[in-house]
């Protein structure tokens, strides 16, 4: 393995700035760049089909702007360019993250019939008042047309998670400026706002969440990704979600490797489940945390009737609901039992809580074989910061590992650090040196565990005080309460030790392969030959090539 530095990277922040980078809430908002001026934009939807019209909503301090649209795949193709488009500054409501920005459409353009399905990066450029150009980046998806798709892969972008983490306007499903004291996370978030800085494009040197540091003894955790975000003016959550950090790495890898890949949003999956029809293989990647009941119905029906789902993703955690024709995503999360109307006369199975809340009755394992609350953190903060980095392999003879030369006890993807920062797992036991899901684990029939690593739901150290920990035991206490009714020490002890797995199982006429880690895409980004080979083995088998 390559030798890691023993010190955290330094981005020129003072100790106080480093504290602010991690412990305070900061976000993109109109006016944030002050005198030099700004340009921002969003589109009326996340995805379009050929022939449809995109409405671009722009607010700009400059009276004109230029637009460039590039398809961001295995290669970059410029599809559209135009200069001299009129714009104006548009007022933005204080609670725009929740209600939407409400800007008037500034420019419309059509999706050409010859624009292949994929991700399209929009760059707007205007003159800043300091003589330097001002830019903004946006992304929309061109979804495939319906019909037979022999030999094609459909990737579903984790747009529910992008929306949940988008810091633009001040509120998301994590932190926010809602509530009387302007300190509450948003239970509802709008699609009608720009993406935060770092969701569409990122420089190569932007740190990922898992640490690339050989952490010395008794080290207080640091968070290079948040320090870099603070130092460079990127979103605090750039490394947690978004096309640039996650979904793009699979899409580009697949195209460069010669696969024909189409792209759709989770909104497409929710509103048009027939989008899966005709595909032999559907893929989910990255940090994929927020799903609706309807999205799961679509995948379950697809697999049962003979489809193949490959999930190279982690953290299948929360149920959401979509409202206002998909423009609003609802997730009460930690406050669901107290505040979600689904608990007060609504349909409690649709509660926007963890999928493993017993009242919902639909653990994530029923769709993808693994559960979020049995997995969670690895490789950062005080959660296994010196942990395995790759997946410890137990069944090297499985078809997914063919041609890798991997052995029992090897770590798959350790050099490229594919294991983390959130992983999904199952309760399991070892017998004769092999892992098996326990009877109470919720594993589907016929599930095989190919690899298992350790994860932690709490930061807990005899040598590091709790005040120096960022995550602490808050998430663990929530899981303890959700699963067992009370956030007691005894219940915390039942949930705090997690794991992350690679599993494979049949369902009906179809099959699911699941490498339950957000960071699988890091192996594709860093061109880890063994991770690439496993990914191709899965795609080739599911496309009927092998
Ligand atoms: Fe997450």
PDB file of C-alpha atoms in Angstrom, residues 74 204 208 249-250 252-257 413-418 519-536:
ATOM      1  CA  UNK A  74     -16.551   9.550 -20.671  1.00  0.00           C
ATOM      2  CA  UNK A 204      -9.195  17.145  -8.561  1.00  0.00           C
ATOM      3  CA  UNK A 208     -12.976  13.132  -0.110  1.00  0.00           C
ATOM      4  CA  UNK A 249     -17.285   8.809 -11.313  1.00  0.00           C
ATOM      5  CA  UNK A 250     -19.364   5.761 -12.195  1.00  0.00           C
ATOM      6  CA  UNK A 252     -17.539   8.437 -16.706  1.00  0.00           C
ATOM      7  CA  UNK A 253     -15.902   5.094 -15.872  1.00  0.00           C
ATOM      8  CA  UNK A 254     -18.695   3.126 -17.545  1.00  0.00           C
ATOM      9  CA  UNK A 255     -18.580   5.188 -20.743  1.00  0.00           C
ATOM     10  CA  UNK A 256     -14.790   5.106 -20.919  1.00  0.00           C
ATOM     11  CA  UNK A 257     -14.933   1.323 -20.468  1.00  0.00           C
ATOM     12  CA  UNK A 413     -10.011  -1.584  -2.902  1.00  0.00           C
ATOM     13  CA  UNK A 414      -7.805  -0.596   0.042  1.00  0.00           C
ATOM     14  CA  UNK A 415      -5.383   1.471  -2.065  1.00  0.00           C
ATOM     15  CA  UNK A 416      -8.230   3.489  -3.567  1.00  0.00           C
ATOM     16  CA  UNK A 417     -10.074   3.554  -0.212  1.00  0.00           C
ATOM     17  CA  UNK A 418     -13.486   2.290  -1.357  1.00  0.00           C
ATOM     18  CA  UNK A 519     -16.899   5.300  -1.629  1.00  0.00           C
ATOM     19  CA  UNK A 520     -16.999   2.479  -4.185  1.00  0.00           C
ATOM     20  CA  UNK A 521     -16.813   5.258  -6.778  1.00  0.00           C
ATOM     21  CA  UNK A 522     -13.422   6.310  -5.347  1.00  0.00           C
ATOM     22  CA  UNK A 523     -12.054   3.044  -6.766  1.00  0.00           C
ATOM     23  CA  UNK A 524     -13.338   4.052 -10.207  1.00  0.00           C
ATOM     24  CA  UNK A 525     -12.083   7.631  -9.851  1.00  0.00           C
ATOM     25  CA  UNK A 526      -8.629   6.373  -8.796  1.00  0.00           C
ATOM     26  CA  UNK A 527      -8.609   3.617 -11.447  1.00  0.00           C
ATOM     27  CA  UNK A 528      -8.131   0.759  -8.989  1.00  0.00           C
ATOM     28  CA  UNK A 529      -7.810  -2.234 -11.343  1.00  0.00           C
ATOM     29  CA  UNK A 530      -9.414  -4.695  -8.947  1.00  0.00           C
ATOM     30  CA  UNK A 531     -12.399  -2.474  -8.195  1.00  0.00           C
ATOM     31  CA  UNK A 532     -12.839  -1.814 -11.907  1.00  0.00           C
ATOM     32  CA  UNK A 533     -12.743  -5.553 -12.603  1.00  0.00           C
ATOM     33  CA  UNK A 534     -15.419  -6.358  -9.997  1.00  0.00           C
ATOM     34  CA  UNK A 535     -17.595  -3.543 -11.356  1.00  0.00           C
ATOM     35  CA  UNK A 536     -17.238  -4.904 -14.900  1.00  0.00           C
TER      36      UNK A 536
END
